[in-house]
Short mmCIF file of C-alpha atoms in Angstrom, two decimals:
data_model
loop_
_atom_site.label_atom_id
_atom_site.label_comp_id
_atom_site.label_asym_id
_atom_site.label_seq_id
_atom_site.Cartn_x
_atom_site.Cartn_y
_atom_site.Cartn_z
CA MET I 1 -12.79 46.14 -79.98
CA ALA I 2 -10.81 43.89 -82.34
CA SER I 3 -9.42 44.18 -85.85
CA ASP I 4 -6.74 42.54 -87.99
CA LEU I 5 -4.93 45.89 -88.16
CA PHE I 6 -5.13 47.06 -84.56
CA THR I 7 -5.86 46.04 -80.99
CA ARG I 8 -7.32 48.03 -78.13
CA LYS I 9 -5.17 47.72 -75.02
CA SER I 10 -3.80 49.62 -72.02
CA THR I 11 -1.49 52.57 -72.61
CA TRP I 12 1.67 53.45 -70.68
CA TYR I 13 0.11 56.70 -69.49
CA GLY I 14 -3.17 55.18 -68.25
CA GLY I 15 -6.44 54.12 -69.81
CA ARG I 16 -6.71 52.29 -73.12
CA GLY I 17 -5.86 53.09 -76.72
CA VAL I 18 -5.79 51.58 -80.20
CA PHE I 19 -2.42 50.12 -81.28
CA ALA I 20 -1.20 48.85 -84.64
CA ASN I 21 -0.71 45.07 -84.86
CA SER I 22 1.90 45.51 -87.58
CA ALA I 23 3.40 48.22 -89.78
CA ILE I 24 0.70 50.10 -91.71
CA PRO I 25 1.42 52.27 -94.79
CA ALA I 26 0.22 55.86 -95.02
CA GLY I 27 -3.21 56.27 -96.57
CA THR I 28 -4.51 52.90 -95.38
CA LEU I 29 -8.17 52.59 -94.50
CA ILE I 30 -7.85 51.03 -91.05
CA HIS I 31 -11.42 51.17 -89.78
CA THR I 32 -14.97 51.86 -90.90
CA CYS I 33 -18.01 52.46 -88.73
CA PRO I 34 -20.85 51.56 -91.13
CA GLY I 35 -23.36 53.70 -89.28
CA PRO I 36 -24.09 55.35 -85.95
CA TYR I 37 -25.53 53.46 -83.01
CA GLY I 38 -27.80 56.41 -82.34
CA SER I 39 -28.38 59.70 -84.12
CA VAL I 40 -30.67 62.69 -84.38
CA ILE I 41 -31.20 65.39 -86.99
CA TYR I 42 -32.32 68.71 -85.55
CA ARG I 43 -35.96 69.46 -86.26
CA GLU I 44 -35.13 72.61 -88.22
CA PHE I 45 -32.99 70.56 -90.63
CA ARG I 46 -35.24 67.53 -91.13
CA LYS I 47 -36.37 68.57 -94.62
CA GLU I 48 -32.82 69.48 -95.63
CA VAL I 49 -30.88 66.42 -94.41
CA CYS I 50 -31.34 62.91 -95.80
CA ALA I 51 -32.33 60.54 -92.99
CA GLN I 52 -30.28 57.73 -94.55
CA CYS I 53 -27.03 59.17 -95.93
CA PHE I 54 -27.09 62.53 -94.07
CA ALA I 55 -26.65 64.43 -97.35
CA TYR I 56 -27.32 68.15 -96.89
CA SER I 57 -29.51 69.69 -99.57
CA PHE I 58 -27.63 73.00 -99.54
CA ASP I 59 -24.47 71.19 -100.65
CA VAL I 60 -26.16 70.69 -104.02
CA ARG I 61 -27.87 74.09 -104.01
CA ARG I 62 -31.31 72.86 -103.03
CA ASN I 63 -33.56 74.27 -100.33
CA ALA I 64 -34.93 70.90 -99.22
CA TRP I 65 -35.46 67.27 -100.18
CA ASN I 66 -38.89 66.30 -101.49
CA ILE I 67 -38.87 62.53 -100.89
CA ARG I 68 -40.34 61.47 -97.58
CA ASN I 69 -42.17 58.67 -95.84
CA GLU I 70 -45.90 59.20 -95.85
CA VAL I 71 -46.40 58.90 -92.10
CA PRO I 72 -47.97 61.94 -90.39
CA GLY I 73 -45.58 63.49 -87.90
CA ALA I 74 -42.68 61.19 -88.79
CA GLY I 75 -40.48 64.03 -90.00
CA VAL I 76 -38.22 61.94 -92.26
CA TRP I 77 -36.96 63.12 -95.66
CA PHE I 78 -34.59 61.56 -98.19
CA CYS I 79 -32.34 62.78 -100.99
CA SER I 80 -33.36 59.92 -103.31
CA SER I 81 -35.69 56.98 -103.67
CA THR I 82 -32.67 54.71 -103.21
CA CYS I 83 -31.98 56.19 -99.78
CA ARG I 84 -35.62 55.78 -98.83
CA GLN I 85 -35.46 52.10 -99.81
CA GLU I 86 -32.16 51.57 -97.97
CA TRP I 87 -33.15 53.53 -94.90
CA SER I 88 -31.98 51.78 -91.75
CA GLY I 89 -34.47 53.52 -89.46
CA GLY I 90 -37.49 51.44 -90.36
CA PRO I 91 -41.15 51.70 -89.33
CA MET I 92 -40.34 51.83 -85.62
CA THR I 93 -38.40 55.08 -86.03
CA LEU I 94 -41.35 56.59 -87.89
CA THR I 95 -43.62 55.58 -85.02
CA VAL I 96 -41.19 56.98 -82.46
CA ASN I 97 -40.95 60.34 -84.22
CA ALA I 98 -44.72 60.60 -84.52
CA ALA I 99 -45.25 59.55 -80.88
CA VAL I 100 -42.68 62.07 -79.61
CA ASP I 101 -44.22 64.89 -81.62
CA LYS I 102 -47.74 64.01 -80.49
CA LEU I 103 -46.78 63.74 -76.83
CA SER I 104 -44.73 66.94 -76.89
CA LYS I 105 -47.67 68.86 -78.35
CA ALA I 106 -49.97 67.45 -75.67
CA ASP I 107 -47.51 68.43 -72.94
CA GLY I 108 -47.21 71.91 -74.41
CA LYS I 109 -50.94 72.46 -73.89
CA ARG I 110 -50.68 71.86 -70.15
CA GLY I 111 -49.54 75.41 -69.57
CA ALA I 112 -46.25 74.87 -67.72
CA THR I 113 -43.80 77.68 -68.30
CA ALA I 114 -40.10 77.88 -69.06
CA SER I 115 -39.56 79.65 -65.73
CA ALA I 116 -40.83 76.57 -63.91
CA HIS I 117 -38.32 74.52 -65.87
CA SER I 118 -35.52 76.90 -64.89
CA ALA I 119 -36.52 76.88 -61.24
CA LEU I 120 -36.30 73.11 -61.17
CA ALA I 121 -32.77 73.28 -62.54
CA GLU I 122 -31.69 76.01 -60.13
CA ASN I 123 -32.98 74.08 -57.12
CA SER I 124 -30.94 70.96 -57.96
CA PRO I 125 -28.98 69.63 -54.96
CA GLY I 126 -25.19 69.44 -54.84
CA ILE I 127 -23.99 66.92 -57.38
CA SER I 128 -22.29 63.76 -56.13
CA GLN I 129 -22.47 60.17 -57.30
CA THR I 130 -24.79 59.48 -54.38
CA SER I 131 -27.18 62.28 -55.35
CA ILE I 132 -27.11 61.14 -58.99
CA ASP I 133 -27.92 57.54 -58.03
CA SER I 134 -30.70 58.77 -55.75
CA ALA I 135 -32.23 60.91 -58.51
CA TRP I 136 -32.33 57.94 -60.89
CA GLU I 137 -33.73 55.64 -58.20
CA ASN I 138 -36.52 58.14 -57.62
CA ALA I 139 -37.09 58.32 -61.37
CA ALA I 140 -37.56 54.56 -61.49
CA GLN I 141 -40.29 54.81 -58.85
CA GLY I 142 -41.80 58.02 -60.17
CA PRO I 143 -44.94 58.60 -62.24
CA THR I 144 -45.01 57.45 -65.85
CA SER I 145 -45.97 60.89 -67.10
CA VAL I 146 -44.10 64.19 -67.45
CA ARG I 147 -45.31 67.18 -65.46
CA LEU I 148 -43.38 69.78 -67.47
CA PRO I 149 -43.14 70.11 -71.26
CA LEU I 150 -39.70 69.40 -72.63
CA GLU I 151 -37.68 72.05 -74.39
CA GLU I 152 -36.60 71.52 -77.98
CA LEU I 153 -33.08 70.28 -77.17
CA GLU I 154 -34.55 67.84 -74.66
CA LEU I 155 -36.87 66.52 -77.36
CA GLU I 156 -33.91 66.09 -79.70
CA THR I 157 -32.19 64.14 -76.93
CA VAL I 158 -35.31 61.98 -76.57
CA ARG I 159 -35.10 61.11 -80.27
CA PHE I 160 -31.39 60.39 -80.00
CA VAL I 161 -31.83 58.03 -77.04
CA LEU I 162 -34.79 56.28 -78.66
CA SER I 163 -32.77 55.72 -81.84
CA ALA I 164 -30.15 53.94 -79.72
CA LEU I 165 -32.80 51.84 -77.97
CA ILE I 166 -34.27 50.86 -81.34
CA ARG I 167 -30.81 49.82 -82.49
CA ARG I 168 -30.32 47.76 -79.33
CA HIS I 169 -33.68 46.05 -79.81
CA THR I 170 -32.88 45.29 -83.45
CA ASP I 171 -29.53 43.78 -82.50
CA ASP I 172 -31.09 41.77 -79.66
CA GLU I 173 -33.74 40.38 -82.00
CA ASN I 174 -31.52 39.64 -84.98
CA SER I 175 -28.08 39.20 -83.41
CA SER I 176 -26.98 41.68 -86.07
CA GLY I 177 -24.72 43.89 -83.98
CA THR I 178 -21.45 44.42 -85.81
CA PRO I 179 -18.36 43.23 -83.89
CA LEU I 180 -17.25 46.79 -83.13
CA ASN I 181 -20.57 48.58 -82.69
CA ASN I 182 -22.87 46.71 -80.32
CA TRP I 183 -24.39 47.46 -76.92
CA PRO I 184 -21.52 45.95 -74.86
CA ASP I 185 -19.10 48.15 -76.84
CA LEU I 186 -21.27 51.18 -76.10
CA LEU I 187 -21.05 50.39 -72.39
CA GLU I 188 -17.24 50.39 -72.69
CA LEU I 189 -17.25 54.03 -73.76
CA GLN I 190 -16.16 56.53 -71.14
CA ASP I 191 -18.98 57.24 -68.69
CA ASN I 192 -19.03 61.04 -68.26
CA GLU I 193 -22.12 61.22 -66.08
CA LEU I 194 -20.50 62.67 -62.96
CA PRO I 195 -18.33 65.37 -64.58
CA TYR I 196 -21.14 66.32 -66.95
CA TYR I 197 -23.68 66.85 -64.17
CA ARG I 198 -21.10 68.70 -62.08
CA SER I 199 -20.41 71.09 -64.92
CA LYS I 200 -24.10 71.38 -65.86
CA PRO I 201 -26.24 70.76 -62.74
CA HIS I 202 -29.47 71.46 -64.63
CA ALA I 203 -28.81 68.40 -66.83
CA LEU I 204 -29.65 65.88 -64.10
CA PRO I 205 -33.30 66.90 -63.60
CA SER I 206 -33.51 67.39 -67.35
CA HIS I 207 -32.35 63.82 -67.99
CA VAL I 208 -34.78 62.48 -65.41
CA ARG I 209 -37.61 64.24 -67.27
CA ILE I 210 -36.30 62.85 -70.55
CA PHE I 211 -36.47 59.33 -69.14
CA ALA I 212 -40.03 59.90 -67.90
CA PHE I 213 -41.02 61.26 -71.31
CA ILE I 214 -39.45 58.29 -73.12
CA ARG I 215 -41.18 55.82 -70.83
CA GLN I 216 -44.50 57.57 -71.37
CA ALA I 217 -44.03 57.65 -75.16
CA VAL I 218 -43.16 53.95 -75.30
CA CYS I 219 -45.96 52.85 -72.97
CA SER I 220 -48.57 54.90 -74.83
CA SER I 221 -47.90 53.29 -78.23
CA PRO I 222 -48.82 49.63 -78.90
CA VAL I 223 -46.35 49.63 -81.80
CA LEU I 224 -43.51 50.37 -79.38
CA GLU I 225 -44.38 47.51 -77.03
CA CYS I 226 -41.07 45.85 -77.88
CA LEU I 227 -39.15 48.75 -76.33
CA LYS I 228 -40.82 48.45 -72.92
CA PRO I 229 -38.12 46.14 -71.47
CA TYR I 230 -35.59 48.94 -72.04
CA VAL I 231 -37.59 51.57 -70.13
CA GLU I 232 -38.94 49.57 -67.20
CA THR I 233 -35.94 50.96 -65.31
CA PRO I 234 -33.77 53.98 -66.21
CA ALA I 235 -30.66 51.80 -66.73
CA ALA I 236 -30.54 51.75 -70.54
CA VAL I 237 -31.56 55.39 -70.97
CA ARG I 238 -29.08 56.42 -68.28
CA ALA I 239 -26.29 54.46 -69.99
CA VAL I 240 -26.82 56.29 -73.28
CA LEU I 241 -27.11 59.71 -71.63
CA ALA I 242 -23.94 59.10 -69.59
CA ARG I 243 -21.97 58.41 -72.77
CA ASP I 244 -23.47 61.18 -74.88
CA PRO I 245 -21.13 63.93 -73.60
CA GLY I 246 -17.59 63.37 -74.83
CA ASN I 247 -18.42 60.46 -77.14
CA VAL I 248 -20.73 61.78 -79.84
CA PHE I 249 -19.86 63.33 -83.18
CA GLY I 250 -21.51 66.36 -84.70
CA LEU I 251 -23.18 65.89 -88.08
CA PHE I 252 -21.82 68.56 -90.39
CA GLU I 253 -22.20 69.38 -94.04
CA MET I 254 -19.26 68.03 -96.00
CA ASN I 255 -17.84 71.06 -97.78
CA GLU I 256 -14.22 72.00 -98.31
CA THR I 257 -14.42 75.59 -97.10
CA GLY I 258 -13.84 74.85 -93.43
CA ASP I 259 -17.11 76.48 -92.35
CA SER I 260 -19.75 73.80 -91.86
CA GLU I 261 -23.31 73.79 -90.62
CA MET I 262 -24.02 71.36 -87.77
CA PHE I 263 -27.40 69.72 -88.27
CA GLY I 264 -27.44 66.98 -85.63
CA TRP I 265 -25.28 64.53 -83.73
CA CYS I 266 -24.59 60.81 -83.65
CA MET I 267 -22.72 58.15 -81.70
CA TYR I 268 -20.25 55.99 -83.61
CA VAL I 269 -19.25 53.57 -80.88
CA SER I 270 -15.95 52.19 -82.14
CA ALA I 271 -14.86 55.61 -83.43
CA SER I 272 -14.70 56.85 -79.84
CA PHE I 273 -11.97 54.35 -78.96
CA PHE I 274 -9.34 56.41 -80.81
CA ASN I 275 -7.50 58.75 -78.43
CA HIS I 276 -6.56 62.35 -79.16
CA ASP I 277 -3.18 63.66 -80.24
CA CYS I 278 -2.30 67.11 -81.57
CA GLU I 279 -0.05 65.34 -84.07
CA PRO I 280 -2.57 62.69 -85.17
CA ASN I 281 -1.57 59.78 -87.38
CA VAL I 282 -5.19 59.01 -88.29
CA ARG I 283 -7.83 61.17 -89.95
CA LYS I 284 -11.55 60.52 -90.10
CA ARG I 285 -13.91 61.16 -92.97
CA ARG I 286 -17.65 60.68 -93.16
CA GLU I 287 -19.08 59.25 -96.37
CA GLY I 288 -22.84 59.01 -96.10
CA ARG I 289 -23.68 57.19 -92.87
CA ALA I 290 -20.23 55.60 -92.65
CA LEU I 291 -17.26 57.03 -90.78
CA HIS I 292 -13.88 56.00 -92.22
CA PHE I 293 -10.44 56.23 -90.58
CA TYR I 294 -7.24 56.51 -92.66
CA THR I 295 -3.60 56.63 -91.61
CA THR I 296 -1.92 59.95 -92.43
CA ARG I 297 1.63 58.55 -92.42
CA ASP I 298 3.45 55.24 -92.14
CA ILE I 299 2.69 53.52 -88.83
CA GLU I 300 5.08 51.28 -86.94
CA LYS I 301 4.07 48.08 -85.20
CA ASP I 302 2.70 48.73 -81.68
CA GLU I 303 2.36 52.47 -82.37
CA GLU I 304 -0.80 54.03 -81.00
CA LEU I 305 -3.34 55.20 -83.57
CA CYS I 306 -4.73 58.62 -82.68
CA THR I 307 -7.00 61.18 -84.23
CA ASN I 308 -7.66 64.76 -83.12
CA TYR I 309 -10.63 66.02 -81.12
CA VAL I 310 -10.09 69.77 -81.47
CA ASP I 311 -9.06 72.34 -84.06
CA LEU I 312 -5.28 72.00 -84.35
CA LYS I 313 -4.97 75.61 -85.52
CA ASP I 314 -5.97 76.80 -82.05
CA SER I 315 -3.32 77.58 -79.43
CA VAL I 316 -2.39 75.02 -76.79
CA SER I 317 -4.28 77.00 -74.14
CA GLU I 318 -7.38 77.11 -76.34
CA ARG I 319 -7.14 73.40 -77.08
CA ARG I 320 -6.65 72.68 -73.39
CA GLU I 321 -9.78 74.64 -72.51
CA GLN I 322 -11.82 72.86 -75.18
CA LEU I 323 -10.65 69.48 -73.91
CA ARG I 324 -11.46 70.52 -70.36
CA ALA I 325 -14.92 71.79 -71.28
CA HIS I 326 -16.01 69.01 -73.64
CA TRP I 327 -14.02 65.98 -72.47
CA TYR I 328 -13.77 66.88 -68.76
CA PHE I 329 -9.99 66.72 -68.36
CA GLU I 330 -8.02 68.41 -65.59
CA TRP I 331 -4.27 68.85 -65.29
CA SER I 332 -1.67 68.59 -62.54
CA LEU I 333 2.09 68.71 -63.00
CA GLN I 334 3.76 65.39 -62.22
CA ASP I 335 7.23 64.12 -63.13
CA GLY I 336 7.66 66.65 -65.91
CA TYR I 337 4.42 65.72 -67.67
CA MET I 338 0.96 67.19 -67.52
CA LEU I 339 -1.28 64.43 -66.18
CA ASP I 340 -4.84 64.55 -65.00
CA ASN I 341 -5.78 64.17 -61.37
CA THR I 342 -6.65 60.69 -60.16
CA ASP I 343 -9.98 61.74 -58.64
CA PRO I 344 -12.90 59.85 -60.29
CA PHE I 345 -14.14 63.24 -61.50
CA HIS I 346 -11.47 63.13 -64.18
CA GLY I 347 -11.58 60.74 -67.08
CA ALA I 348 -8.25 60.75 -68.87
CA GLN I 349 -4.55 61.24 -68.69
CA ILE I 350 -2.79 63.95 -70.66
CA VAL I 351 0.81 64.29 -71.77
CA GLU I 352 1.62 67.80 -72.92
CA ASN I 353 4.52 69.94 -74.10
CA GLU I 354 4.56 73.40 -75.66
CA ASP I 355 3.05 72.26 -78.95
CA ASP I 356 1.31 68.98 -78.31
CA ILE I 357 -1.39 67.42 -76.16
CA HIS I 358 -1.93 63.67 -76.09
CA ILE I 359 -5.00 62.31 -74.37
CA GLY I 360 -5.92 58.77 -73.44
CA LEU I 361 -9.47 58.01 -72.38
CA LEU I 362 -9.91 55.66 -69.45
#
């Protein structure tokens, strides 16, 4: 990650952060992510959220958008003809959406039940890095079809992962990856695979099924032939899934009331390089597909640039629990500071006092 205004480098407390190259005045736009690397809009909101700019129809007192691509099963709507023309998804995304819907309906007719799904999750072995690697190795050698229908959230995850694979293919073909938002940058994001599966054991067999479903969807569509290199092994799918927890941003309506509807999620790669502080000096704002970062006060040279991950109105204990649950941090008292344990299960270091928590991702 490089910029004229800041540099990503090691922090004194461990891990890496984003630091100012020189003094920066308050209110300066320091970084823009032009669009997400991968994203998904929940099925129930497809008609209400513009696929290009993520505008929410209810923000302008409409029930739904009426401009869409005329591809059966594609499930893509737009707020304007301009957004439809500018849409970055392209024909491949339409094909992916249609293929996922068709395959999910076919799987649903096979008669497998939700209880079978639950039993598979409950019978998962103890989670260790070895068991995770073994599960993915078995997935690579497994059948190219899915024996159980996927649940709705799993299907949304399928669409999210496929959107990232489409982006990777597009960048590979056109060398169009932006300097701060390409596949190598995505791989630099914190890998939360182990803590995520430990906290949610059912997610491992779920992700294996998701990979099998994606491979089947890609291999069953001639139009998606170009994506086959990315699903011949689980590596690319696994890389995206390992960085989904702790690195994605919710897509919310942009109102000023404080209560917002979440209608999907997305991964802005370079946005995840900013660490957390309960006294942030950077704020983020989404404008259409773009995510902008502004300084909230004057910044000194070499000062770390931080945003906030949690609601700052919550108590320290509440913030700590949110950070533990969603970013997998643990604490141990050391030398007067609250630092995370050094076990690989943990992914950050935390400095805390009565009013503040500062977190640096490794």
